[in-house]
Amino acid sequence: MDIRTKRLAAMLLLTMVAATPAAAQTYNTDKIGNLLKSAHRDMTIVCAHRGLHGTAVGTNSHADWLRNIPENSVAAIEAAAANGIECSEIDIRLDSIGNAVVLHDTNLGRTTNAYTAVNGQPYDPYTHAGYNPNIDAFPGQDWNLHLRYPNLSGYSDSRFTRLHDILSAIRDKRLSMILLLDVKDVPAAKVAWDIVKGYRNAWGTPAERWVYFKMPVSAIGNDAASFEQKGFFNPGTEGGRFRLIPVFGADFIDASGGPGNSLANWRSYYAKDYVYATEVRLKQYDNSLSYPLNNIINSYYAMRTTQTNVKVLGAYQPVPETRYNSYFAADGHCCTDPRYWLWKSQHGWGQETYDNRENLNWITSVASGSFSYVITDDPMTAISTLRSQGRRNTSVISN
């Protein structure tokens, strides 16, 4: 089968998937926002990490229609919607001239054919040979690049993606989902916010009501007051429009000055109306506070069991993506794995000794099921698992 035939077959299969009952479901993005502000025990939000895309190994490497869909592409967003997934998360960076582009890595070699711009050689993440330019140094201006197949076997028809492309596709393809923007720094967030304010979906709902900025507190400020001083948005005039999901990792403990201060800082974010959920990068848990961030989880559990209208607590599930069942590093090279992601306090405030997050059942069981959104590269398995646990009552977010 030649390349053109393979592509036609993949498009046909994707069309067939779009005709399934799951695809026919139309979600109400305002209801998803309401759910984020008031968690339901019978409904856990599933978010497709970088859209629904292929991987070199695992569930997403098997299906013909899925294995060649690149991450962070318009096709990945469309595939997520076609399979009844109510949320996609994409990565936002700025290029050298200030455009908001959709890219996870700091470099271009793993995911694009950037080598064609300099008559170089394709980048091999496993040997580190070939052209792998940093996005800040890349000489290309028109971004006429193609995205790479996830198994690195070739290049797709999908073009290198801008935030404009994703928002336009959601509008033009009538996709009913929310979008999380994983933005690592304030300058990129400012550009993205200005773009978001100019879009609506096909039903006329402003994008600011279905786009959420998911940002690490290490970049935006340890507490809400520090964040607001960044001047990213105007709390007085835009506080009812802008939507934030702050992300708390264990490094936040040292930056805050200890576990007590970090808990107070988490609460300062949680209390803000523009915060719709919080994400905690928890790796180990017991209720005796033996591990980092456990005090936040226990505080949240106490709220969830004694109060109504408690905001969602979110988790991220890493899923192996390389042929060695490991992960690509920030610049795109292979490999890294959870052993290298463990944190140890510089001030004696604890340490992580293991990362449980690859285990979805562990995530869904923490503190009696306290996590009620999951971001994952294997959202189809997550949906199936949560459904079996009685935690996919999608009627609460459906029209």
CSV table of C-alpha atoms in Angstrom, one decimal, residues 88-340:
chain,number,residue,atom,x,y,z
A,88,SER,CA,-8.2,18.4,24.9
A,89,GLU,CA,-5.0,19.9,26.3
A,90,ILE,CA,-2.4,21.5,24.0
A,91,ASP,CA,1.0,23.0,24.6
A,92,ILE,CA,1.6,26.7,23.8
A,93,ARG,CA,5.0,28.3,23.1
A,94,LEU,CA,6.1,31.5,21.4
A,95,ASP,CA,8.2,31.4,18.3
A,96,SER,CA,11.1,33.8,17.6
A,97,ILE,CA,8.8,36.5,16.3
A,98,GLY,CA,6.1,36.1,19.0
A,99,ASN,CA,3.5,33.9,17.4
A,100,ALA,CA,1.6,31.4,19.7
A,101,VAL,CA,2.4,28.0,18.3
A,102,VAL,CA,1.4,24.5,19.5
A,103,LEU,CA,4.5,22.6,20.5
A,104,HIS,CA,5.5,20.6,23.5
A,105,ASP,CA,9.3,20.4,23.0
A,106,THR,CA,11.7,23.3,23.1
A,107,ASN,CA,13.1,22.0,19.8
A,108,LEU,CA,11.5,21.1,16.5
A,109,GLY,CA,13.3,17.9,15.3
A,110,ARG,CA,11.2,15.2,17.0
A,111,THR,CA,7.8,16.4,15.8
A,112,THR,CA,8.4,18.2,12.5
A,113,ASN,CA,10.4,18.1,9.2
A,114,ALA,CA,12.4,21.2,10.2
A,115,TYR,CA,15.4,19.7,8.5
A,116,THR,CA,14.0,20.6,5.1
A,117,ALA,CA,14.4,24.3,5.8
A,118,VAL,CA,18.2,23.9,5.8
A,119,ASN,CA,18.7,20.9,3.5
A,120,GLY,CA,19.8,18.9,6.6
A,121,GLN,CA,19.0,15.5,7.9
A,122,PRO,CA,15.9,14.3,9.9
A,123,TYR,CA,16.4,14.3,13.6
A,124,ASP,CA,16.6,10.9,15.3
A,125,PRO,CA,15.6,11.2,18.9
A,126,TYR,CA,17.1,7.9,19.8
A,127,THR,CA,20.6,8.6,18.4
A,128,HIS,CA,20.4,12.4,18.7
A,129,ALA,CA,21.7,12.7,15.1
A,130,GLY,CA,20.2,15.1,12.6
A,131,TYR,CA,18.8,18.6,12.8
A,132,ASN,CA,17.0,19.6,16.0
A,133,PRO,CA,16.8,23.4,16.2
A,134,ASN,CA,15.5,25.3,19.2
A,135,ILE,CA,12.3,27.1,18.2
A,136,ASP,CA,13.9,30.4,19.1
A,137,ALA,CA,16.7,29.8,16.6
A,138,PHE,CA,14.8,28.2,13.7
A,139,PRO,CA,15.3,30.2,10.5
A,140,GLY,CA,11.9,29.4,9.1
A,141,GLN,CA,9.4,32.2,8.9
A,142,ASP,CA,6.2,30.9,7.3
A,143,TRP,CA,6.1,27.6,9.3
A,144,ASN,CA,5.5,25.6,6.2
A,145,LEU,CA,6.4,22.4,8.1
A,146,HIS,CA,4.7,19.0,8.4
A,147,LEU,CA,4.2,17.2,11.6
A,148,ARG,CA,5.8,13.8,12.0
A,149,TYR,CA,4.2,10.5,12.6
A,150,PRO,CA,4.4,9.5,16.3
A,151,ASN,CA,6.4,6.3,15.5
A,152,LEU,CA,8.8,8.5,13.4
A,153,SER,CA,8.2,6.5,10.3
A,154,GLY,CA,7.5,9.6,8.1
A,155,TYR,CA,5.6,12.9,7.9
A,156,SER,CA,1.9,13.5,7.9
A,157,ASP,CA,-0.3,15.9,5.9
A,158,SER,CA,-0.8,17.8,9.1
A,159,ARG,CA,0.9,21.2,9.2
A,160,PHE,CA,2.8,22.7,12.1
A,161,THR,CA,0.1,24.2,14.2
A,162,ARG,CA,-0.7,27.7,15.6
A,163,LEU,CA,-3.2,28.4,18.3
A,164,HIS,CA,-5.2,30.2,15.6
A,165,ASP,CA,-5.5,26.9,13.7
A,166,ILE,CA,-6.8,25.0,16.7
A,167,LEU,CA,-9.4,27.6,17.6
A,168,SER,CA,-10.5,27.9,14.0
A,169,ALA,CA,-10.9,24.2,13.7
A,170,ILE,CA,-13.1,24.0,16.9
A,171,ARG,CA,-15.3,26.7,15.4
A,172,ASP,CA,-15.4,25.5,11.8
A,173,LYS,CA,-15.7,21.8,12.5
A,174,ARG,CA,-18.4,22.3,15.2
A,175,LEU,CA,-16.4,20.6,17.9
A,176,SER,CA,-18.0,20.8,21.4
A,177,MET,CA,-15.2,20.5,23.8
A,178,ILE,CA,-13.2,22.6,26.2
A,179,LEU,CA,-9.5,23.3,25.6
A,180,LEU,CA,-6.8,23.5,28.1
A,181,LEU,CA,-3.7,25.6,27.2
A,182,ASP,CA,-0.6,24.3,28.9
A,183,VAL,CA,1.4,27.5,28.9
A,184,LYS,CA,4.8,27.5,30.6
A,185,ASP,CA,5.4,31.3,30.9
A,186,VAL,CA,3.6,34.6,31.3
A,187,PRO,CA,4.7,36.2,27.9
A,188,ALA,CA,3.2,33.2,26.0
A,189,ALA,CA,0.1,33.4,28.1
A,190,LYS,CA,-0.4,37.1,27.4
A,191,VAL,CA,-0.3,36.5,23.6
A,192,ALA,CA,-2.6,33.5,23.9
A,193,TRP,CA,-5.1,35.4,25.9
A,194,ASP,CA,-5.3,38.1,23.3
A,195,ILE,CA,-5.9,35.5,20.7
A,196,VAL,CA,-8.6,33.6,22.7
A,197,LYS,CA,-10.6,36.8,23.2
A,198,GLY,CA,-11.1,37.0,19.4
A,199,TYR,CA,-12.8,33.6,18.9
A,200,ARG,CA,-16.2,31.9,19.4
A,201,ASN,CA,-17.3,28.4,18.7
A,202,ALA,CA,-19.9,27.3,16.2
A,203,TRP,CA,-22.7,28.0,18.6
A,204,GLY,CA,-21.5,31.6,19.3
A,205,THR,CA,-20.0,30.9,22.7
A,206,PRO,CA,-16.9,33.1,23.3
A,207,ALA,CA,-13.7,31.1,23.5
A,208,GLU,CA,-13.0,32.6,26.9
A,209,ARG,CA,-15.8,30.4,28.2
A,210,TRP,CA,-14.3,27.2,26.9
A,211,VAL,CA,-10.5,27.8,26.9
A,212,TYR,CA,-8.7,27.4,30.2
A,213,PHE,CA,-5.1,28.5,30.9
A,214,LYS,CA,-3.3,25.6,32.8
A,215,MET,CA,-0.1,27.1,34.2
A,216,PRO,CA,2.5,26.0,36.8
A,217,VAL,CA,2.7,28.1,39.9
A,218,SER,CA,6.5,27.9,39.5
A,219,ALA,CA,6.1,30.3,36.6
A,220,ILE,CA,3.2,32.4,37.6
A,221,GLY,CA,3.7,33.0,41.3
A,222,ASN,CA,3.4,30.9,44.5
A,223,ASP,CA,0.1,32.6,45.5
A,224,ALA,CA,-2.8,34.3,43.8
A,225,ALA,CA,-1.7,37.8,44.7
A,226,SER,CA,1.7,37.2,43.1
A,227,PHE,CA,0.0,35.9,40.0
A,228,GLU,CA,-2.2,38.9,39.7
A,229,GLN,CA,0.8,41.2,40.0
A,230,LYS,CA,2.2,39.7,36.7
A,231,GLY,CA,-0.3,41.9,34.8
A,232,PHE,CA,-1.3,38.9,32.7
A,233,PHE,CA,-5.0,39.9,32.9
A,234,ASN,CA,-7.0,42.6,34.6
A,235,PRO,CA,-8.8,41.0,37.6
A,236,GLY,CA,-11.1,44.0,37.8
A,237,THR,CA,-12.3,44.0,34.3
A,238,GLU,CA,-11.5,40.5,33.1
A,239,GLY,CA,-11.9,38.5,36.3
A,240,GLY,CA,-15.2,37.1,35.1
A,241,ARG,CA,-13.8,36.1,31.7
A,242,PHE,CA,-10.4,34.7,32.2
A,243,ARG,CA,-10.2,31.0,33.4
A,244,LEU,CA,-7.2,29.6,35.2
A,245,ILE,CA,-6.1,26.1,36.3
A,246,PRO,CA,-2.9,26.4,38.4
A,247,VAL,CA,-0.6,23.4,38.6
A,248,PHE,CA,1.1,22.5,41.8
A,249,GLY,CA,4.2,20.3,41.8
A,250,ALA,CA,6.3,19.3,44.8
A,251,ASP,CA,8.9,22.0,44.0
A,252,PHE,CA,6.2,24.4,45.1
A,253,ILE,CA,6.8,23.4,48.7
A,254,ASP,CA,10.4,24.8,48.9
A,255,ALA,CA,9.4,27.9,46.9
A,256,SER,CA,6.6,28.6,49.4
A,257,GLY,CA,8.7,28.1,52.5
A,258,GLY,CA,7.4,24.8,53.7
A,259,PRO,CA,4.3,22.6,53.7
A,260,GLY,CA,2.2,24.9,55.8
A,261,ASN,CA,2.8,27.9,53.5
A,262,SER,CA,2.3,25.8,50.4
A,263,LEU,CA,-1.1,24.7,51.7
A,264,ALA,CA,-2.0,28.3,52.4
A,265,ASN,CA,-0.9,29.3,48.9
A,266,TRP,CA,-2.9,26.5,47.3
A,267,ARG,CA,-5.9,27.8,49.2
A,268,SER,CA,-5.3,31.4,48.0
A,269,TYR,CA,-5.6,30.2,44.4
A,270,TYR,CA,-8.5,27.9,45.1
A,271,ALA,CA,-10.5,30.8,46.5
A,272,LYS,CA,-10.3,32.9,43.4
A,273,ASP,CA,-13.4,33.0,41.1
A,274,TYR,CA,-11.2,32.9,38.0
A,275,VAL,CA,-9.7,29.6,39.2
A,276,TYR,CA,-12.0,26.8,37.9
A,277,ALA,CA,-9.9,23.8,39.1
A,278,THR,CA,-6.5,23.0,40.6
A,279,GLU,CA,-4.1,20.4,39.3
A,280,VAL,CA,-1.8,18.7,41.8
A,281,ARG,CA,1.2,16.6,40.5
A,282,LEU,CA,0.9,14.0,43.3
A,283,LYS,CA,3.1,11.0,43.0
A,284,GLN,CA,2.6,9.2,46.4
A,285,TYR,CA,-0.1,9.3,49.0
A,286,ASP,CA,-1.1,8.2,52.5
A,287,ASN,CA,-3.3,10.1,54.9
A,288,SER,CA,-0.5,10.5,57.5
A,289,LEU,CA,1.2,13.2,55.4
A,290,SER,CA,4.3,11.1,54.8
A,291,TYR,CA,4.8,12.4,51.2
A,292,PRO,CA,5.0,15.8,49.5
A,293,LEU,CA,1.6,17.5,48.7
A,294,ASN,CA,-0.3,15.1,50.9
A,295,ASN,CA,-1.5,17.9,53.1
A,296,ILE,CA,-3.2,19.6,50.1
A,297,ILE,CA,-4.9,16.3,49.2
A,298,ASN,CA,-6.2,15.8,52.7
A,299,SER,CA,-7.4,19.4,52.9
A,300,TYR,CA,-9.2,19.0,49.7
A,301,TYR,CA,-10.7,15.7,50.8
A,302,ALA,CA,-12.0,17.3,54.0
A,303,MET,CA,-13.7,20.0,51.8
A,304,ARG,CA,-15.2,17.5,49.4
A,305,THR,CA,-16.7,15.5,52.2
A,306,THR,CA,-18.1,18.4,54.2
A,307,GLN,CA,-19.0,21.1,51.6
A,308,THR,CA,-21.1,21.5,48.5
A,309,ASN,CA,-19.9,23.0,45.2
A,310,VAL,CA,-16.3,22.0,45.6
A,311,LYS,CA,-14.0,22.7,42.7
A,312,VAL,CA,-12.5,19.9,40.7
A,313,LEU,CA,-9.0,18.5,41.7
A,314,GLY,CA,-7.1,17.4,38.6
A,315,ALA,CA,-4.3,14.9,37.9
A,316,TYR,CA,-2.0,14.1,35.0
A,317,GLN,CA,-1.3,10.5,34.0
A,318,PRO,CA,1.9,10.1,32.0
A,319,VAL,CA,1.8,7.3,29.4
A,320,PRO,CA,5.0,5.9,27.8
A,321,GLU,CA,5.5,7.2,24.4
A,322,THR,CA,8.9,5.9,23.1
A,323,ARG,CA,9.7,2.4,21.7
A,324,TYR,CA,11.5,1.8,24.9
A,325,ASN,CA,8.4,2.4,27.0
A,326,SER,CA,9.9,5.7,28.3
A,327,TYR,CA,9.5,9.4,27.5
A,328,PHE,CA,11.0,12.0,25.3
A,329,ALA,CA,12.8,14.8,27.1
A,330,ALA,CA,12.0,18.5,26.9
A,331,ASP,CA,14.2,19.0,23.8
A,332,GLY,CA,12.8,15.9,22.1
A,333,HIS,CA,15.6,13.4,22.7
A,334,CYS,CA,15.1,10.0,24.1
A,335,CYS,CA,14.9,9.1,26.9
A,336,THR,CA,13.7,10.0,30.3
A,337,ASP,CA,11.4,8.3,32.7
A,338,PRO,CA,9.7,8.8,36.1
A,339,ARG,CA,12.9,7.9,38.1
A,340,TYR,CA,14.3,11.3,37.0
